[in-house]
mmCIF file of C-alpha atoms in Angstrom:
data_model
loop_
_atom_site.group_PDB
_atom_site.id
_atom_site.type_symbol
_atom_site.label_atom_id
_atom_site.label_comp_id
_atom_site.label_asym_id
_atom_site.label_seq_id
_atom_site.Cartn_x
_atom_site.Cartn_y
_atom_site.Cartn_z
ATOM 1 C CA ASP L 1 -64.371 -92.048 31.512
ATOM 2 C CA ALA L 2 -67.529 -92.925 28.774
ATOM 3 C CA GLY L 3 -66.034 -95.282 26.058
ATOM 4 C CA VAL L 4 -67.589 -95.150 22.915
ATOM 5 C CA ILE L 5 -71.022 -94.836 22.321
ATOM 6 C CA GLN L 6 -73.365 -95.704 19.379
ATOM 7 C CA SER L 7 -77.097 -95.466 19.026
ATOM 8 C CA PRO L 8 -79.284 -96.781 18.183
ATOM 9 C CA ARG L 9 -78.386 -99.904 20.059
ATOM 10 C CA HIS L 10 -81.016 -102.224 17.574
ATOM 11 C CA GLU L 11 -82.476 -100.948 14.552
ATOM 12 C CA VAL L 12 -85.536 -101.939 12.472
ATOM 13 C CA THR L 13 -86.514 -100.618 9.212
ATOM 14 C CA GLU L 14 -87.802 -101.548 6.131
ATOM 15 C CA MET L 15 -86.221 -102.064 2.800
ATOM 16 C CA GLY L 16 -85.661 -98.584 1.065
ATOM 17 C CA GLN L 17 -85.680 -96.115 4.312
ATOM 18 C CA GLU L 18 -82.702 -94.309 5.308
ATOM 19 C CA VAL L 19 -80.819 -95.800 8.312
ATOM 20 C CA THR L 20 -78.367 -93.161 10.406
ATOM 21 C CA LEU L 21 -76.202 -94.973 12.606
ATOM 22 C CA ARG L 22 -74.315 -92.476 15.039
ATOM 23 C CA CYS L 23 -71.271 -92.523 17.260
ATOM 24 C CA LYS L 24 -69.397 -90.898 20.013
ATOM 25 C CA PRO L 25 -65.696 -91.577 20.126
ATOM 26 C CA ILE L 26 -63.850 -91.217 23.052
ATOM 27 C CA SER L 27 -62.460 -87.755 24.001
ATOM 28 C CA GLY L 28 -59.308 -87.298 22.715
ATOM 29 C CA HIS L 29 -58.783 -89.816 20.468
ATOM 30 C CA ASP L 30 -57.823 -89.103 16.778
ATOM 31 C CA TYR L 31 -58.960 -91.731 14.571
ATOM 32 C CA LEU L 32 -62.640 -93.346 14.210
ATOM 33 C CA PHE L 33 -63.623 -96.359 12.627
ATOM 34 C CA TRP L 34 -66.726 -98.139 11.196
ATOM 35 C CA TYR L 35 -66.666 -101.690 10.719
ATOM 36 C CA ARG L 36 -69.907 -104.116 9.628
ATOM 37 C CA GLN L 37 -69.755 -107.259 11.067
ATOM 38 C CA THR L 38 -71.931 -110.393 9.578
ATOM 39 C CA MET L 39 -72.064 -114.509 10.035
ATOM 40 C CA MET L 40 -71.093 -114.629 6.817
ATOM 41 C CA ARG L 41 -68.268 -111.970 5.984
ATOM 42 C CA GLY L 42 -66.622 -111.430 9.407
ATOM 43 C CA LEU L 43 -65.322 -107.984 10.411
ATOM 44 C CA GLU L 44 -65.266 -105.596 7.480
ATOM 45 C CA LEU L 45 -63.481 -102.251 7.770
ATOM 46 C CA LEU L 46 -66.110 -99.952 5.980
ATOM 47 C CA ILE L 47 -64.350 -96.395 6.504
ATOM 48 C CA TYR L 48 -61.880 -94.686 8.902
ATOM 49 C CA PHE L 49 -61.277 -90.794 10.224
ATOM 50 C CA ASN L 50 -57.954 -89.161 11.163
ATOM 51 C CA ASN L 51 -58.692 -85.844 13.026
ATOM 52 C CA ASN L 52 -62.432 -85.696 10.994
ATOM 53 C CA VAL L 53 -61.020 -86.207 7.795
ATOM 54 C CA PRO L 54 -61.726 -89.553 5.911
ATOM 55 C CA ILE L 55 -58.815 -91.320 5.178
ATOM 56 C CA ASP L 56 -59.776 -94.601 3.779
ATOM 57 C CA ASP L 57 -63.167 -95.203 2.476
ATOM 58 C CA SER L 58 -62.681 -98.413 -0.055
ATOM 59 C CA GLY L 59 -64.561 -100.892 2.397
ATOM 60 C CA MET L 60 -67.672 -98.747 1.645
ATOM 61 C CA PRO L 61 -69.718 -101.297 -0.205
ATOM 62 C CA GLU L 62 -71.621 -98.592 -2.224
ATOM 63 C CA ASP L 63 -72.508 -95.248 -2.927
ATOM 64 C CA ARG L 64 -75.934 -96.150 -0.854
ATOM 65 C CA PHE L 65 -73.512 -95.710 2.089
ATOM 66 C CA SER L 66 -72.340 -92.529 3.205
ATOM 67 C CA ALA L 67 -70.045 -91.552 6.088
ATOM 68 C CA LYS L 68 -69.394 -88.073 7.847
ATOM 69 C CA MET L 69 -67.297 -86.823 10.871
ATOM 70 C CA PRO L 70 -68.363 -83.139 11.351
ATOM 71 C CA ASN L 71 -66.424 -82.652 14.749
ATOM 72 C CA ALA L 72 -63.920 -84.611 16.612
ATOM 73 C CA SER L 73 -67.075 -85.680 19.063
ATOM 74 C CA PHE L 74 -69.386 -86.999 16.453
ATOM 75 C CA SER L 75 -69.583 -89.275 13.216
ATOM 76 C CA THR L 76 -72.439 -90.604 11.449
ATOM 77 C CA LEU L 77 -72.750 -93.790 9.040
ATOM 78 C CA LYS L 78 -75.881 -93.207 6.536
ATOM 79 C CA ILE L 79 -77.214 -96.192 4.132
ATOM 80 C CA GLN L 80 -79.661 -94.444 1.775
ATOM 81 C CA PRO L 81 -81.656 -96.607 0.542
ATOM 82 C CA SER L 82 -80.971 -99.314 2.511
ATOM 83 C CA GLU L 83 -81.701 -103.273 1.440
ATOM 84 C CA PRO L 84 -82.229 -106.630 3.379
ATOM 85 C CA ARG L 85 -78.098 -107.309 2.465
ATOM 86 C CA ASP L 86 -77.425 -104.351 5.032
ATOM 87 C CA SER L 87 -78.336 -106.523 7.938
ATOM 88 C CA ALA L 88 -75.379 -106.478 9.913
ATOM 89 C CA VAL L 89 -74.089 -105.307 13.108
ATOM 90 C CA TYR L 90 -72.389 -102.086 12.867
ATOM 91 C CA PHE L 91 -69.379 -101.158 14.971
ATOM 92 C CA CYS L 92 -67.622 -97.682 15.565
ATOM 93 C CA ALA L 93 -64.400 -97.434 17.122
ATOM 94 C CA SER L 94 -61.777 -94.822 18.218
ATOM 95 C CA SER L 95 -58.235 -94.902 19.042
ATOM 96 C CA LEU L 96 -55.235 -92.637 19.713
ATOM 97 C CA ALA L 97 -52.170 -92.424 17.542
ATOM 98 C CA GLY L 98 -49.436 -92.406 19.660
ATOM 99 C CA GLY L 99 -48.519 -93.566 23.576
ATOM 100 C CA PRO L 100 -48.415 -96.543 25.104
ATOM 101 C CA LYS L 101 -52.056 -97.310 23.969
ATOM 102 C CA THR L 102 -51.046 -97.060 19.987
ATOM 103 C CA GLY L 103 -53.169 -99.153 18.233
ATOM 104 C CA GLU L 104 -55.537 -99.983 20.643
ATOM 105 C CA LEU L 105 -58.946 -99.593 19.225
ATOM 106 C CA PHE L 106 -62.015 -99.213 21.550
ATOM 107 C CA PHE L 107 -65.267 -100.113 20.305
ATOM 108 C CA GLY L 108 -68.389 -99.487 21.012
ATOM 109 C CA GLU L 109 -71.406 -101.781 21.641
ATOM 110 C CA GLY L 110 -72.189 -102.158 18.281
ATOM 111 C CA SER L 111 -75.831 -101.295 16.121
ATOM 112 C CA ARG L 112 -78.008 -104.056 14.836
ATOM 113 C CA LEU L 113 -79.415 -103.580 11.888
ATOM 114 C CA THR L 114 -82.017 -105.561 10.804
ATOM 115 C CA VAL L 115 -83.358 -104.492 6.739
ATOM 116 C CA LEU L 116 -86.948 -106.084 6.606
ATOM 117 C CA ALA Q 1 -50.529 -105.245 2.511
ATOM 118 C CA GLN Q 2 -50.816 -107.070 5.260
ATOM 119 C CA THR Q 3 -52.733 -110.238 5.673
ATOM 120 C CA VAL Q 4 -54.038 -111.921 9.451
ATOM 121 C CA THR Q 5 -54.765 -115.549 9.519
ATOM 122 C CA GLN Q 6 -56.606 -117.720 12.153
ATOM 123 C CA SER Q 7 -56.944 -121.300 10.832
ATOM 124 C CA GLN Q 8 -59.372 -122.532 13.585
ATOM 125 C CA PRO Q 9 -62.891 -121.513 13.075
ATOM 126 C CA GLU Q 10 -64.211 -122.768 16.375
ATOM 127 C CA MET Q 11 -62.566 -124.566 19.179
ATOM 128 C CA SER Q 12 -63.404 -126.199 22.646
ATOM 129 C CA VAL Q 13 -61.738 -126.599 26.187
ATOM 130 C CA GLN Q 14 -63.216 -127.883 29.174
ATOM 131 C CA GLU Q 15 -63.397 -125.407 31.805
ATOM 132 C CA ALA Q 16 -60.203 -125.103 33.665
ATOM 133 C CA GLU Q 17 -57.922 -126.556 31.053
ATOM 134 C CA THR Q 18 -55.433 -124.916 28.729
ATOM 135 C CA VAL Q 19 -56.208 -123.801 25.052
ATOM 136 C CA THR Q 20 -53.903 -122.194 22.353
ATOM 137 C CA LEU Q 21 -55.667 -120.309 19.625
ATOM 138 C CA SER Q 22 -53.172 -119.609 16.925
ATOM 139 C CA CYS Q 23 -52.733 -116.911 14.555
ATOM 140 C CA THR Q 24 -50.008 -116.136 11.741
ATOM 141 C CA TYR Q 25 -49.371 -113.212 10.005
ATOM 142 C CA ASP Q 26 -48.088 -111.770 6.810
ATOM 143 C CA THR Q 27 -46.156 -108.450 6.541
ATOM 144 C CA SER Q 28 -43.162 -107.089 5.120
ATOM 145 C CA GLU Q 29 -42.626 -104.487 7.997
ATOM 146 C CA ASN Q 30 -40.372 -104.763 10.784
ATOM 147 C CA ASN Q 31 -42.046 -102.456 13.226
ATOM 148 C CA TYR Q 32 -45.737 -103.532 14.264
ATOM 149 C CA TYR Q 33 -48.164 -104.075 16.953
ATOM 150 C CA LEU Q 34 -50.255 -107.350 17.399
ATOM 151 C CA PHE Q 35 -53.342 -107.477 19.676
ATOM 152 C CA TRP Q 36 -55.958 -110.328 20.517
ATOM 153 C CA TYR Q 37 -59.723 -109.192 20.593
ATOM 154 C CA LYS Q 38 -62.182 -110.804 22.337
ATOM 155 C CA GLN Q 39 -66.376 -110.750 21.418
ATOM 156 C CA PRO Q 40 -68.291 -112.817 23.918
ATOM 157 C CA PRO Q 41 -72.122 -112.920 22.984
ATOM 158 C CA SER Q 42 -72.509 -109.306 24.355
ATOM 159 C CA ARG Q 43 -70.684 -108.521 21.397
ATOM 160 C CA GLN Q 44 -68.706 -105.785 22.473
ATOM 161 C CA MET Q 45 -65.292 -106.246 21.363
ATOM 162 C CA ILE Q 46 -62.779 -105.756 24.138
ATOM 163 C CA LEU Q 47 -58.599 -105.982 23.978
ATOM 164 C CA VAL Q 48 -57.404 -109.092 25.564
ATOM 165 C CA ILE Q 49 -53.720 -108.639 24.805
ATOM 166 C CA ARG Q 50 -51.019 -106.581 22.698
ATOM 167 C CA GLN Q 51 -47.408 -107.055 21.610
ATOM 168 C CA GLU Q 52 -44.849 -104.675 20.117
ATOM 169 C CA ALA Q 53 -42.945 -106.416 17.626
ATOM 170 C CA TYR Q 54 -39.520 -105.055 19.007
ATOM 171 C CA LYS Q 55 -40.023 -106.411 22.136
ATOM 172 C CA GLN Q 56 -38.830 -110.182 22.422
ATOM 173 C CA GLN Q 57 -40.512 -111.033 26.012
ATOM 174 C CA ASN Q 58 -43.751 -112.618 24.881
ATOM 175 C CA ALA Q 59 -46.746 -110.446 26.514
ATOM 176 C CA THR Q 60 -49.107 -112.009 29.521
ATOM 177 C CA GLU Q 61 -52.221 -110.530 31.526
ATOM 178 C CA ASN Q 62 -53.221 -112.606 34.209
ATOM 179 C CA ARG Q 63 -54.325 -115.994 32.311
ATOM 180 C CA PHE Q 64 -53.977 -115.166 28.995
ATOM 181 C CA SER Q 65 -50.432 -115.162 27.390
ATOM 182 C CA VAL Q 66 -48.751 -115.049 24.030
ATOM 183 C CA ASN Q 67 -46.434 -117.024 21.888
ATOM 184 C CA PHE Q 68 -44.743 -114.745 19.506
ATOM 185 C CA GLN Q 69 -42.755 -116.139 17.606
ATOM 186 C CA LYS Q 70 -41.093 -112.975 14.938
ATOM 187 C CA ALA Q 71 -39.400 -115.093 12.357
ATOM 188 C CA ALA Q 72 -42.211 -117.760 11.546
ATOM 189 C CA LYS Q 73 -44.916 -114.591 11.942
ATOM 190 C CA SER Q 74 -46.801 -116.358 14.623
ATOM 191 C CA PHE Q 75 -48.563 -115.107 17.399
ATOM 192 C CA SER Q 76 -50.746 -117.613 19.547
ATOM 193 C CA LEU Q 77 -53.062 -116.959 22.542
ATOM 194 C CA LYS Q 78 -52.536 -118.942 25.397
ATOM 195 C CA ILE Q 79 -55.979 -119.002 27.887
ATOM 196 C CA SER Q 80 -54.482 -120.714 31.148
ATOM 197 C CA ASP Q 81 -57.356 -122.101 33.250
ATOM 198 C CA SER Q 82 -60.288 -121.420 30.955
ATOM 199 C CA GLN Q 83 -63.303 -120.211 32.594
ATOM 200 C CA LEU Q 84 -66.627 -120.008 31.468
ATOM 201 C CA GLY Q 85 -66.333 -116.168 30.950
ATOM 202 C CA ASP Q 86 -63.544 -116.874 28.189
ATOM 203 C CA THR Q 87 -66.363 -118.109 25.193
ATOM 204 C CA ALA Q 88 -65.901 -115.633 22.757
ATOM 205 C CA MET Q 89 -64.892 -114.798 19.258
ATOM 206 C CA TYR Q 90 -61.285 -114.261 19.131
ATOM 207 C CA PHE Q 91 -59.820 -112.021 16.940
ATOM 208 C CA CYS Q 92 -55.953 -111.687 16.234
ATOM 209 C CA ALA Q 93 -55.570 -108.126 14.682
ATOM 210 C CA PHE Q 94 -52.285 -106.526 13.244
ATOM 211 C CA LEU Q 95 -51.077 -102.923 13.077
ATOM 212 C CA SER Q 96 -48.046 -101.558 11.083
ATOM 213 C CA VAL Q 97 -46.903 -98.278 12.587
ATOM 214 C CA ASN Q 98 -46.632 -96.982 9.013
ATOM 215 C CA ALA Q 99 -50.554 -97.734 8.390
ATOM 216 C CA GLY Q 100 -51.778 -94.967 10.670
ATOM 217 C CA ASN Q 101 -53.865 -96.626 13.266
ATOM 218 C CA MET Q 102 -55.606 -99.306 11.101
ATOM 219 C CA LEU Q 103 -55.941 -102.364 12.220
ATOM 220 C CA THR Q 104 -56.023 -105.788 10.269
ATOM 221 C CA PHE Q 105 -58.126 -108.653 11.600
ATOM 222 C CA GLY Q 106 -57.866 -112.085 11.116
ATOM 223 C CA GLY Q 107 -61.044 -114.273 10.664
ATOM 224 C CA GLY Q 108 -61.669 -115.209 14.111
ATOM 225 C CA THR Q 109 -62.076 -118.146 16.263
ATOM 226 C CA ARG Q 110 -65.148 -119.277 18.275
ATOM 227 C CA LEU Q 111 -64.154 -120.906 21.678
ATOM 228 C CA MET Q 112 -66.556 -122.311 23.600
ATOM 229 C CA VAL Q 113 -65.665 -123.343 27.216
ATOM 230 C CA LYS Q 114 -67.631 -126.317 28.801
ATOM 231 C CA PRO Q 115 -68.260 -126.724 31.616
#
């Protein structure tokens, strides 16, 4: 079974440009999470979805960030306009409620974003 | 709200020796899960071990074991016979059964295994 798939693996862009990060969760998982990781702030939860519905977006830094999950197999995290302080590794993770693997997060390989 | 604290930002251990990483958490919940995740330099996070709070027996996975002290709200990870491939960041995480599937992570411990 394929794991969580994220794209792109690396993105370098200039300040002010729009950035779109993509995620395909594991088939059948009903939760999807977006995390951001930096040296200074560690691992931060940005937003998570349950059955494609955003449940908690309190971690989204500001209005420049938006996330969507149009269907069970796809989610996007968009930053518009991007700023240098958005440089980080962005992880997508999915999980399944209930059963023996309750709560276990399956992470993608991350998207490293550099904003110049 | 739950909090997870890892008090050791960095640790090192000699290859083949044993090391213990500390984790404490704060919660008023009684039914929850605890996890240790590993993030090697390749950066993908993978699950090392999990513990259900209702189970008294400490979880083990090969060279990895935990010391779960529910009353003390402590959940340490012991790595036996450390290998160079164990070099990574290790994150402790907490999940309340009443919080959907949202994990609370600690700040991480960077472990270096030295040859």
